[in-house]
CSV table of C-alpha atoms and ligand atoms in Angstrom, one decimal:
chain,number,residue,atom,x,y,z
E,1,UNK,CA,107.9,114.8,73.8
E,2,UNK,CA,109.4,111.9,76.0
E,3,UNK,CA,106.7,109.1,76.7
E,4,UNK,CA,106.3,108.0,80.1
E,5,UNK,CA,104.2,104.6,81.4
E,6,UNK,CA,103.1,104.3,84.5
E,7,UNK,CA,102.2,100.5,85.3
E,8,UNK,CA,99.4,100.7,88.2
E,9,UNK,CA,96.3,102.8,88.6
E,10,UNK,CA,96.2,102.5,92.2
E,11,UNK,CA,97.3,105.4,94.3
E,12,UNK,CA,101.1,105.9,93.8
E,13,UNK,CA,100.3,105.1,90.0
E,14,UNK,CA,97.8,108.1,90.0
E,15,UNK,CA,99.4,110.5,92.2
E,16,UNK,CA,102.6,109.6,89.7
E,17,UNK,CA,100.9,110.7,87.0
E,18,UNK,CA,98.8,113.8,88.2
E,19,UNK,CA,102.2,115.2,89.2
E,20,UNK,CA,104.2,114.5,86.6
E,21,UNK,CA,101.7,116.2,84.7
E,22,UNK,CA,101.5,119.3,86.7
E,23,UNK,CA,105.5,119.6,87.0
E,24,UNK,CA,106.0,119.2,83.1
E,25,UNK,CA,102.5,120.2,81.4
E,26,UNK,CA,102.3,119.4,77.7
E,27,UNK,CA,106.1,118.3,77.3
E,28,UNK,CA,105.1,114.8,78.4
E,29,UNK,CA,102.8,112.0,77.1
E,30,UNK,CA,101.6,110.1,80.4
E,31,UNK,CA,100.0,107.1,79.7
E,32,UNK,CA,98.6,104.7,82.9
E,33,UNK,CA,98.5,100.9,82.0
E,34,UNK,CA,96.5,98.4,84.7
E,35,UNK,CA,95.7,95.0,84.1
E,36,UNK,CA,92.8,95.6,86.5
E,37,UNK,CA,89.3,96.3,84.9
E,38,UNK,CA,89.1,99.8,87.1
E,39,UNK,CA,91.0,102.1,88.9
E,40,UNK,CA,92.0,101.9,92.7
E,41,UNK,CA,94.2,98.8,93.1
E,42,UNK,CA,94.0,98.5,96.8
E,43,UNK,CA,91.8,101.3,97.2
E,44,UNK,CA,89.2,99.8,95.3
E,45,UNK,CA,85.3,100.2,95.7
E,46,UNK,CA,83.0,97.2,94.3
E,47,UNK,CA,79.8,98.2,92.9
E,48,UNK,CA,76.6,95.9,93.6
E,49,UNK,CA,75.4,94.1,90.7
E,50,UNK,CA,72.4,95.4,91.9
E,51,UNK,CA,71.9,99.2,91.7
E,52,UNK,CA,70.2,99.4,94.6
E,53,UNK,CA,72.4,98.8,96.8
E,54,UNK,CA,75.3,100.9,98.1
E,55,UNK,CA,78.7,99.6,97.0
E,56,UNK,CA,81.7,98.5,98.9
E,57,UNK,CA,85.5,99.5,99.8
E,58,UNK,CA,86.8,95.9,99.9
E,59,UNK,CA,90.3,97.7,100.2
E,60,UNK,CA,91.5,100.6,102.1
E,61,UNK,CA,89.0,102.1,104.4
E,62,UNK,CA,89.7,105.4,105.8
E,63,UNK,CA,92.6,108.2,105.8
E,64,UNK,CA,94.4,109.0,108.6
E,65,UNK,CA,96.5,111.9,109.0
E,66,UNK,CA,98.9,112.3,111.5
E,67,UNK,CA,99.9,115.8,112.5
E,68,UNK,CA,102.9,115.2,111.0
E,69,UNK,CA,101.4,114.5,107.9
E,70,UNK,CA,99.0,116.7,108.0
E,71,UNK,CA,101.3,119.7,107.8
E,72,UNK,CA,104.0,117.8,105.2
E,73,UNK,CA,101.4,116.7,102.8
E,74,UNK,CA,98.6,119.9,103.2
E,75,UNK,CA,98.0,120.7,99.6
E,76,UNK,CA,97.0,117.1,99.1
E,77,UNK,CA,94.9,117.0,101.8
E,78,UNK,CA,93.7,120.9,101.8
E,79,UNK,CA,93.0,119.5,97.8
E,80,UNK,CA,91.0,116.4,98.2
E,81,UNK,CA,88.9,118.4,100.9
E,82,UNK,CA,87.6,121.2,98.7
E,83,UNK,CA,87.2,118.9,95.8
E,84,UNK,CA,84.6,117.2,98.0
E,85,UNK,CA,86.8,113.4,97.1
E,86,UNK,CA,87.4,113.8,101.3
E,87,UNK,CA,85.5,114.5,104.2
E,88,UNK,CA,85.7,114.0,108.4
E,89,UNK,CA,84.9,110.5,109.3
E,90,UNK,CA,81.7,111.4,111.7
E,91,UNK,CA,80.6,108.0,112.1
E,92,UNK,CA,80.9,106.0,114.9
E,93,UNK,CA,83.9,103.6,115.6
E,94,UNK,CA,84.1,101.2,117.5
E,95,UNK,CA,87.6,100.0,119.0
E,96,UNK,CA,89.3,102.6,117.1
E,97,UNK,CA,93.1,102.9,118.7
E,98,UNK,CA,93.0,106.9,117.8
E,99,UNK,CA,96.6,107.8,118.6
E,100,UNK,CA,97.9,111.5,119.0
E,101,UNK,CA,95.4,114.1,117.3
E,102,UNK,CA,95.5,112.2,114.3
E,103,UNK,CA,92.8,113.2,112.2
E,104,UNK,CA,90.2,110.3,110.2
E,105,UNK,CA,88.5,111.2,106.8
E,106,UNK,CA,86.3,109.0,104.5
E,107,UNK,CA,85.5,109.2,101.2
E,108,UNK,CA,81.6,110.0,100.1
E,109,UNK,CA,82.0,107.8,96.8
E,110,UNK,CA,84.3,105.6,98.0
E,111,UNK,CA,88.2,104.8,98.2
E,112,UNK,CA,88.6,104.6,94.6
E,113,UNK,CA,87.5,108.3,94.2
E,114,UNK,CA,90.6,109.5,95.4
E,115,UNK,CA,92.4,108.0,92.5
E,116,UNK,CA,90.1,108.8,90.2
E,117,UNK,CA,90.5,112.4,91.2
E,118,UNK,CA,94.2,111.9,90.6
E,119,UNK,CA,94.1,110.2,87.5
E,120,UNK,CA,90.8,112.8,85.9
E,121,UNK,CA,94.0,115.6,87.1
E,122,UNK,CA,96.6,114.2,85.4
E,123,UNK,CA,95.5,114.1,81.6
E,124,UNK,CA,96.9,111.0,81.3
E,125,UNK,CA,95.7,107.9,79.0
E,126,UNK,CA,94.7,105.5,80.9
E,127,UNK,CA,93.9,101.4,80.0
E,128,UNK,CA,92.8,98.7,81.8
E,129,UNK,CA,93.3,95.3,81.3
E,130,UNK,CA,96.7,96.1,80.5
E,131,UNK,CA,98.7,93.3,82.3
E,132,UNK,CA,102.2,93.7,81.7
E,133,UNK,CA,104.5,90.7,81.4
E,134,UNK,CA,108.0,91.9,80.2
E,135,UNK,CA,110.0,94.9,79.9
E,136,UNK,CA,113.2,95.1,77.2
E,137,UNK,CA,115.7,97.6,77.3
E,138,UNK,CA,116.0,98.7,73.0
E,139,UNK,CA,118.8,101.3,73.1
E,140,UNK,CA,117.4,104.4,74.7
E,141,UNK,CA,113.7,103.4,75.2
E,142,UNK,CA,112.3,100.3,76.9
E,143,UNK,CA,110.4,97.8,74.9
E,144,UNK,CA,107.1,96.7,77.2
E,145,UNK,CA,105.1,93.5,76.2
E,146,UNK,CA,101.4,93.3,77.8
E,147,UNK,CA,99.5,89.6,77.7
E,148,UNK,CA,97.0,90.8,75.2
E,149,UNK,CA,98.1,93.3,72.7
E,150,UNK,CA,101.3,94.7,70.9
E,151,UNK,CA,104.4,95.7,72.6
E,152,UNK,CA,104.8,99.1,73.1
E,153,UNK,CA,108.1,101.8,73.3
E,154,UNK,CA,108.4,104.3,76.3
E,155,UNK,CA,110.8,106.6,76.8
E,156,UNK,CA,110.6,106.1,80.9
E,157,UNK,CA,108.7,103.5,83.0
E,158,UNK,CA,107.8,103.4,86.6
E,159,UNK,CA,106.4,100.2,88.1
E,160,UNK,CA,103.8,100.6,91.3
E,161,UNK,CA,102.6,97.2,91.6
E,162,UNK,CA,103.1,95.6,94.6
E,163,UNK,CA,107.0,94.2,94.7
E,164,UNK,CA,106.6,90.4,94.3
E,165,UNK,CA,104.8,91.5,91.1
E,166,UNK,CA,107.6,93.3,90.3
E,167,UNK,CA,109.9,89.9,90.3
E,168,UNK,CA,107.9,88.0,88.2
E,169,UNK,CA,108.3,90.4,85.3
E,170,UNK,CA,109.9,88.7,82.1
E,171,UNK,CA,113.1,90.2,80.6
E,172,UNK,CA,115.5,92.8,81.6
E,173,UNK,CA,114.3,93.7,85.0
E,174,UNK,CA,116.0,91.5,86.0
E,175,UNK,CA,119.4,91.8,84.4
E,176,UNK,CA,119.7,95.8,85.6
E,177,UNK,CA,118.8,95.0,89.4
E,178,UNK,CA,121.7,94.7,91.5
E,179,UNK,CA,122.3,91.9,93.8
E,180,UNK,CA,122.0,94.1,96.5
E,181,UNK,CA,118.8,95.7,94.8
E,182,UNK,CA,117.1,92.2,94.2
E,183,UNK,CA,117.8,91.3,98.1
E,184,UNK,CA,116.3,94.4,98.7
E,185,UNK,CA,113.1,93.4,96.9
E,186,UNK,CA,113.3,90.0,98.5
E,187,UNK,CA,113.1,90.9,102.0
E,188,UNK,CA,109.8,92.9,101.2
E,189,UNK,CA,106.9,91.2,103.8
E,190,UNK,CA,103.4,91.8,102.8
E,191,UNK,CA,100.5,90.6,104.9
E,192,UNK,CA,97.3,88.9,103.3
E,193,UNK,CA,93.9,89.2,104.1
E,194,UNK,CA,90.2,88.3,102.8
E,195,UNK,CA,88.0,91.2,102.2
E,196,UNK,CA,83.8,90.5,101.6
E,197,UNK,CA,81.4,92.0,100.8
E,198,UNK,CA,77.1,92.0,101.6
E,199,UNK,CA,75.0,93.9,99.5
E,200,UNK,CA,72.0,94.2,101.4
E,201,UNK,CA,68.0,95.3,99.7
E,202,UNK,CA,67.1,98.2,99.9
E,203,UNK,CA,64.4,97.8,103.0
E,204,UNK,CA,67.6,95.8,104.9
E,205,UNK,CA,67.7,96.9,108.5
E,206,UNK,CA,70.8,96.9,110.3
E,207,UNK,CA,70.2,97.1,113.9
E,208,UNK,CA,73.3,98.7,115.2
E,209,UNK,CA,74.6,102.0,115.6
E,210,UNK,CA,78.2,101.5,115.0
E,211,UNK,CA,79.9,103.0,111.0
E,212,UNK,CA,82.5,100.2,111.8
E,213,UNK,CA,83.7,97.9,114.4
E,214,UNK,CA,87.5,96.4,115.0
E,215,UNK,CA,86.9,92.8,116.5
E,216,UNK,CA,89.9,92.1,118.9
E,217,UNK,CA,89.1,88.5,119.8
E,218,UNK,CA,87.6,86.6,116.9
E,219,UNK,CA,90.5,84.6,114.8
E,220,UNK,CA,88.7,85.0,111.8
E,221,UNK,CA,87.3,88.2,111.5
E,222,UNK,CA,88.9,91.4,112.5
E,223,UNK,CA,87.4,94.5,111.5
E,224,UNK,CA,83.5,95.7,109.7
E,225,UNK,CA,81.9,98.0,108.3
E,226,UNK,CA,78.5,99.6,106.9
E,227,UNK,CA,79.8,101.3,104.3
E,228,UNK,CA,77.3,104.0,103.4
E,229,UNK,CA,77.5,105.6,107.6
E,230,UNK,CA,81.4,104.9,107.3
E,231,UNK,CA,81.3,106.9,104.2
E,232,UNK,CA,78.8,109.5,105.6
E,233,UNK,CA,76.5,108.5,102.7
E,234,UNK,CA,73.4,106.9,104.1
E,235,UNK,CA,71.3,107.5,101.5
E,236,UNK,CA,67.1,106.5,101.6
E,237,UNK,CA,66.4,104.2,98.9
E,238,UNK,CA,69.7,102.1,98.3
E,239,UNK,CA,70.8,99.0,100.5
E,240,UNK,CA,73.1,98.6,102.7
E,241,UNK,CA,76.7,97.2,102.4
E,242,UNK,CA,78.9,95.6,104.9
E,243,UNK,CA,82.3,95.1,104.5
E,244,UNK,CA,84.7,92.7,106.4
E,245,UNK,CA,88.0,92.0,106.6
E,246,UNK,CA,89.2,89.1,107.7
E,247,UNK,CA,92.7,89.0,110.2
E,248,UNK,CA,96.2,88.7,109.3
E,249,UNK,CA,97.0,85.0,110.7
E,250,UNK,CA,93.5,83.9,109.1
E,251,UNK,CA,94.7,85.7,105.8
E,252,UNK,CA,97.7,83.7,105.7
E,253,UNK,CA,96.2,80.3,107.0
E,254,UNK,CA,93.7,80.2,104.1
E,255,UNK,CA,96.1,81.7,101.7
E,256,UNK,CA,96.6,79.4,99.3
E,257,UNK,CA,92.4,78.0,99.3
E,258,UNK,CA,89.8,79.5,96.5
E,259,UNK,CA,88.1,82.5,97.7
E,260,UNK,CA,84.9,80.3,97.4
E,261,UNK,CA,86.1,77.9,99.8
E,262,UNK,CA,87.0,80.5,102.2
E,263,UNK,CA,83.6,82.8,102.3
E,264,UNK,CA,81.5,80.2,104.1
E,265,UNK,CA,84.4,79.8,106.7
E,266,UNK,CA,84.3,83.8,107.2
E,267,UNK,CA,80.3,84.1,106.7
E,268,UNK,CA,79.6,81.6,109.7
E,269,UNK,CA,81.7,84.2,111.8
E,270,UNK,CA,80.0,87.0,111.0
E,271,UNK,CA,76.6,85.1,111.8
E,272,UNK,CA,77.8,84.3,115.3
E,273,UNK,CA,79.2,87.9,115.6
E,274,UNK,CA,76.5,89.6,114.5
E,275,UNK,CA,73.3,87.2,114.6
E,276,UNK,CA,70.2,87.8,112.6
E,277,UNK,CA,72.0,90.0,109.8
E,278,UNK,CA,69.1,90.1,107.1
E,279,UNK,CA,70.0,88.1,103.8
E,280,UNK,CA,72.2,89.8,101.4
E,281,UNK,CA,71.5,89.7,97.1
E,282,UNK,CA,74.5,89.2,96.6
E,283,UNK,CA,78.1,88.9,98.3
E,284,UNK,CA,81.8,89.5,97.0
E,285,UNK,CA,85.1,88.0,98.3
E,286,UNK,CA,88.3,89.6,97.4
E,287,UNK,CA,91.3,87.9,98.2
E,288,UNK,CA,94.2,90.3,98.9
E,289,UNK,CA,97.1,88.2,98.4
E,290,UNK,CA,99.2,91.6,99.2
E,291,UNK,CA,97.5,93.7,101.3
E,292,UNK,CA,99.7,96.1,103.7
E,293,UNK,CA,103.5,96.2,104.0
E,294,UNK,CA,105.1,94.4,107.1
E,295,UNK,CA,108.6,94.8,105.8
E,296,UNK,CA,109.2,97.6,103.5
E,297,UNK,CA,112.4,98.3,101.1
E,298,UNK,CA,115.0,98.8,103.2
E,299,UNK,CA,117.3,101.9,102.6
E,300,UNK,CA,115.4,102.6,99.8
E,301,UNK,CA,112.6,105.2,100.8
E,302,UNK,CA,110.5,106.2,98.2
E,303,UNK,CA,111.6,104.4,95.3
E,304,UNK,CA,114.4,102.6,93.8
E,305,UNK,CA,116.0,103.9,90.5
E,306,UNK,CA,116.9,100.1,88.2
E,307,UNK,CA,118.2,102.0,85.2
E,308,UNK,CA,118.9,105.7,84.4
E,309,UNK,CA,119.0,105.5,80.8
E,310,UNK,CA,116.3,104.8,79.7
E,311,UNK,CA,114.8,105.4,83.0
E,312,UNK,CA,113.4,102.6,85.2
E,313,UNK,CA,111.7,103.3,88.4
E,314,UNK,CA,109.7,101.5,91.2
E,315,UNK,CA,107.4,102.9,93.7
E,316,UNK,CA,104.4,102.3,95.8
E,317,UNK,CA,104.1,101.5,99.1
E,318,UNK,CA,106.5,98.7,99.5
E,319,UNK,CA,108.8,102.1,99.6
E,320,UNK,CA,107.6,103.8,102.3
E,321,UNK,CA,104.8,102.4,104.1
E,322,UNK,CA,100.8,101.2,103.6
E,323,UNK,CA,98.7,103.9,103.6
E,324,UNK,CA,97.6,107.7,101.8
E,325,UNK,CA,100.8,109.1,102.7
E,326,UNK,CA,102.9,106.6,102.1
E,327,UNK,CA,102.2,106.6,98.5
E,328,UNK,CA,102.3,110.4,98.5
E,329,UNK,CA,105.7,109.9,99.9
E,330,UNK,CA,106.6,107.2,97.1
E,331,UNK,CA,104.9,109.6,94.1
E,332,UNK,CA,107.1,112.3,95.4
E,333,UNK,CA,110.1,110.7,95.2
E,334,UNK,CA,109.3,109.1,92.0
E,335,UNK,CA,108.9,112.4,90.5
E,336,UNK,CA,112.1,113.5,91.5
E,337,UNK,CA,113.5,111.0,89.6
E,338,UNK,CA,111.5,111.7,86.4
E,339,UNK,CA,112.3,115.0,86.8
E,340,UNK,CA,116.2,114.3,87.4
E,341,UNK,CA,115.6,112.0,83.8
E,342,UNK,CA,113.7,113.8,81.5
A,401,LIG,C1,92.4,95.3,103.2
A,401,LIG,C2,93.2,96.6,103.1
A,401,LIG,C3,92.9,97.6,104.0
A,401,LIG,C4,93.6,98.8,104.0
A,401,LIG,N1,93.3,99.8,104.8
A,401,LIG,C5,93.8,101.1,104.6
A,401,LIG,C6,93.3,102.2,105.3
A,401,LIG,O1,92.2,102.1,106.0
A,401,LIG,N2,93.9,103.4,105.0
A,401,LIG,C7,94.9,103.6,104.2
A,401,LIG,O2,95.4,104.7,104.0
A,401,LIG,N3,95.4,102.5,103.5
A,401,LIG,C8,94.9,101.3,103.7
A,401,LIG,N4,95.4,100.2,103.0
A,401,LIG,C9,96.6,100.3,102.2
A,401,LIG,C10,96.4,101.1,100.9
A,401,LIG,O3,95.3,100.5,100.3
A,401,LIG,C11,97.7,100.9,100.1
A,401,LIG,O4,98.8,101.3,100.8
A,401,LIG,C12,97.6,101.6,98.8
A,401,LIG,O5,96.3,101.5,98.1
A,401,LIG,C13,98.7,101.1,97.8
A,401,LIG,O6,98.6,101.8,96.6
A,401,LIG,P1,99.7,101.5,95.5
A,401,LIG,O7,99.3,102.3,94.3
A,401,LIG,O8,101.1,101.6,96.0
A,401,LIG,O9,99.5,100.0,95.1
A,401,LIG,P2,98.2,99.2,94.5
A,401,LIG,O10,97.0,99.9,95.0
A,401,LIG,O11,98.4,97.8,94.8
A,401,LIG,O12,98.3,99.5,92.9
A,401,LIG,C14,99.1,98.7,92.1
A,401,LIG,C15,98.3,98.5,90.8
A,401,LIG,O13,99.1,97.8,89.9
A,401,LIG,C16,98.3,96.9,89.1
A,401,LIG,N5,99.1,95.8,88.6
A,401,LIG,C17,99.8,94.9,89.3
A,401,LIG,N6,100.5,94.1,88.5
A,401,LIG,C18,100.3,94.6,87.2
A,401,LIG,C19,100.8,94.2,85.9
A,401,LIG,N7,101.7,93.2,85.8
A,401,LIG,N8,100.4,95.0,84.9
A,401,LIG,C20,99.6,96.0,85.0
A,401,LIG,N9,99.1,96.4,86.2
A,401,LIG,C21,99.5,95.7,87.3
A,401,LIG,C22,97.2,96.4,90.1
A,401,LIG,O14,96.0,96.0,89.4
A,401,LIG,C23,97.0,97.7,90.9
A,401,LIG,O15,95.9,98.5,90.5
A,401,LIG,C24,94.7,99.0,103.0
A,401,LIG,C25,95.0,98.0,102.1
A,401,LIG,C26,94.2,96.8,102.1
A,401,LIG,C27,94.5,95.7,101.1
C-alpha cells in the first residue's frame, strides 16, 4: 500500500485527499499533516472564547461560481449543496461587483466546513501541529522532518502551502527544482492583508441591515461583515460577530508591524465608519501574510511535478488562482499526477 502525505489542511490539501481516496479506495494510506492547530488554512473560521457568541471567517468569505464553473465543477458544487456544507448567499451586500450570472453561496458553519467535509470524506489521518521543515529524498521514498516529532517515510508527497513556504523548506527541495522551476516559484505575488475579528454579547445590537459591506474609499479598511446574516445563521441567543478585512496597500504598509500594533490603527477606522458599534468581549487579529494570489505560477497550471520518483508535487492556489475553484482546479491536477505515479 503506497503512503501518501499531504502537507496542508486547507482546501487543495483536503480536496487532495478526499479524491485521492475516492480514485484509489483502500490501496492508499493518506495521511494530512498541518502545522496549524485546525483545519481550513485560509478558509479558516475562529471560534469566540466565549460560547456565546457566533464565530468568525477571518479568511475566505463567500463562493462564487461562475457559469463557467458552475458547469465544469457541478458534482462539487451539486455535493456541498445537498450535504447542507453550502447554501445561497440571501443576505444583503452591499457594493458587491456581481459580474455575469455568477452565482454567491455561504457556508452555515462557516468557511472551514467545507474542508472539513473534504477531509471527514477522505478517510485520511489527519495531524495538526505538524509543521514541516525538511524533505530528503532516501532511495525510493522521501524522508520528511517536522519541528516537533520524528521524521517520517512517504512513498509520495504533495505540498499545498502557500509557495514562499514552499522555499524555505530545508533539504532536497531544493536540489530537484529546476532553475526554470525555482524562477517559476519566484515570480509568485501574493497580496497581504489584516483580517479582525468582534465578538459581540449576546444582547449586542447591530443597527444595520447590511450581511456585509465593501468600503471603496477608506485606506484602511475595505470590506465587513456580520457573520451570522452573511452566513444565513442568525441564530437568538448567541452574539454577534463582525469580521473586517483590512485593504491590500494597508496590508502591505503595516506588513512587517505586530498584529497588536496594528488592531488599534484598524479599530479607530471601523469606529469612524461605523460609530457607536456596542463593545465587543473579545477581538482577534489575524495577520495574513499571504492572502490571495496576484501573480500565479506561470505555465504551470495546476501543479508542478519536482520529482517523479519518489513523487513530489506542489499545488494550491498559487497554481491556478485564489478562490473554491481554483483549488478544485489545483486538486484535480494533483491527482492526475498521483494517479500517473502510483
Ligand atoms: C482574507 C482572505 C479572503 C478571501 N476571500 C475569499 C472568498 O471570499 N472566496 C474564495 O473562494 N476565496 C477567498 N480567499 C482565497 C481562499 O481562501 C484561498 O484561495 C484558499 O483557501 C487556498 O487554499 P489552499 O489549500 O491552496 O491554501 P491554504 O488555505 O493556505 O492551506 C495551506 C495549509 O498549509 C499549512 N502549512 C503551511 N506551511 C506548512 C508547513 N511547513 N507544514 C505544515 N503545514 C503547513 C497552513 O497552515 C495551511 O493550513 C480569501 C483568502 C483570504 C486570505
Amino acid at each position: 500500500m503506497s503512503r501518501v502525505l499531504i502537507v496542508g489542511a486547507g482546501l487543495t490539501g483536503s480536496l487532495c485527499a478526499c479524491l485521492l481516496r475516492r480514485e484509489l479506495q483502500s490501496k492508499v494510506q493518506i495521511v494530512v499533516w498541518d502545522k496549524a492547530r485546525g483545519s481550513g488554512g485560509r478558509m479558516s473560521t475562529s471560534r469566540s472564547p466565549d460560547p456565546s457568541s457566533h464565530s468568525a471567517d477571518l479568511g475566505a468569505q463567500y463562493i462564487t461560481a461562475t457559469p463557467a464553473y458552475a458547469q465544469s465543477h457541478h458534482s462539487f458544487y451539486s455535493e456541498l449543496l445537498s450535504a447542507g456544507v453550502l447554501q445561497p448567499l440571501l443576505g444583503q451586500v452591499e457594493g458587491l461587483k456581481q459580474k455575469d450570472d455568477s452565482k454567491n453561496y455561504t457556508t452555515p458553519l462557516g468557511m472551514c466546513s467545507v474542508v472539513k467535509h473534504f477531509l471527514s470524506e477522505s478517510g485520511a489521518d489527519l495531524f495538526f501541529e505538524c509543521h514541516v521543515t525538511g524533505l530528503y529524498r532516501r532511495g525510493a521514498s522521501w524522508e520528511v522532518q517536522r519541528k516537533v516529532g520524528d521524521s517520517e517515510t512517504f512513498d509520495a508527497v504533495v505540498l499545498t502551502m502557500p509557495v514562499p513556504q514552499i522555499l524555505q523548506l530545508q533539504g532536497d527541495v531544493g536540489h530537484f527544482l529546476s532553475l526554470h522551476q525555482k524562477q517559476q516559484l519566484e515570480r509568485v505575488v501574493y497580496s497581504s492583508r489584516f483580517a479582525l475579528a468582534l465578538f459581540f454579547p449576546p444582547d449586542a445590537v447591530l443597527s444595520f441591515s447590511w450581511a456585509a459591506r465593501y468600503i471603496t474609499d477608506n485606506s484602511c479598511i475595505c470590506y465587513i461583515a456580520v457573520d451570522a446574516r452573511k452566513r444565513n445563521a442568525d441564530a437568538p441567543g448567541f452574539g454577534p460577530s463582525l469580521v473586517i478585512h483590512t485593504s491590500v496597500p494597508f496590508g502591505l504598509e503595516h506588513l512587517e508591524r505586530d498584529k497588536e500594533d496594528v488592531q488599534p490603527i484598524i479599530l479607530q477606522e471601523l469606529h469612524k465608519l461605523l460609530p457607536g458599534l456596542p463593545q465587543p468581549i473579545s477581538i482577534k487579529c489575524q495577520k495574513w501574510r499571504y492572502s490571495q494570489v496576484l501573480t500565479s505560477v506561470q505555465d504551470c497550471p495546476g501543479h508542478m511535478t519536482v520529482l517523479d520518483r519518489p513523487l513530489l508535487v506542489c499545488g494550491g492556489d498559487a497554481f491556478s488562482h485564489s478562490n473554491f475553484d481554483g483549488c478544485v482546479e489545483s486538486a484535480l491536477s494533483v491527482l492526475s499526477a498521483l494517479k500517473a505515479s502510483l
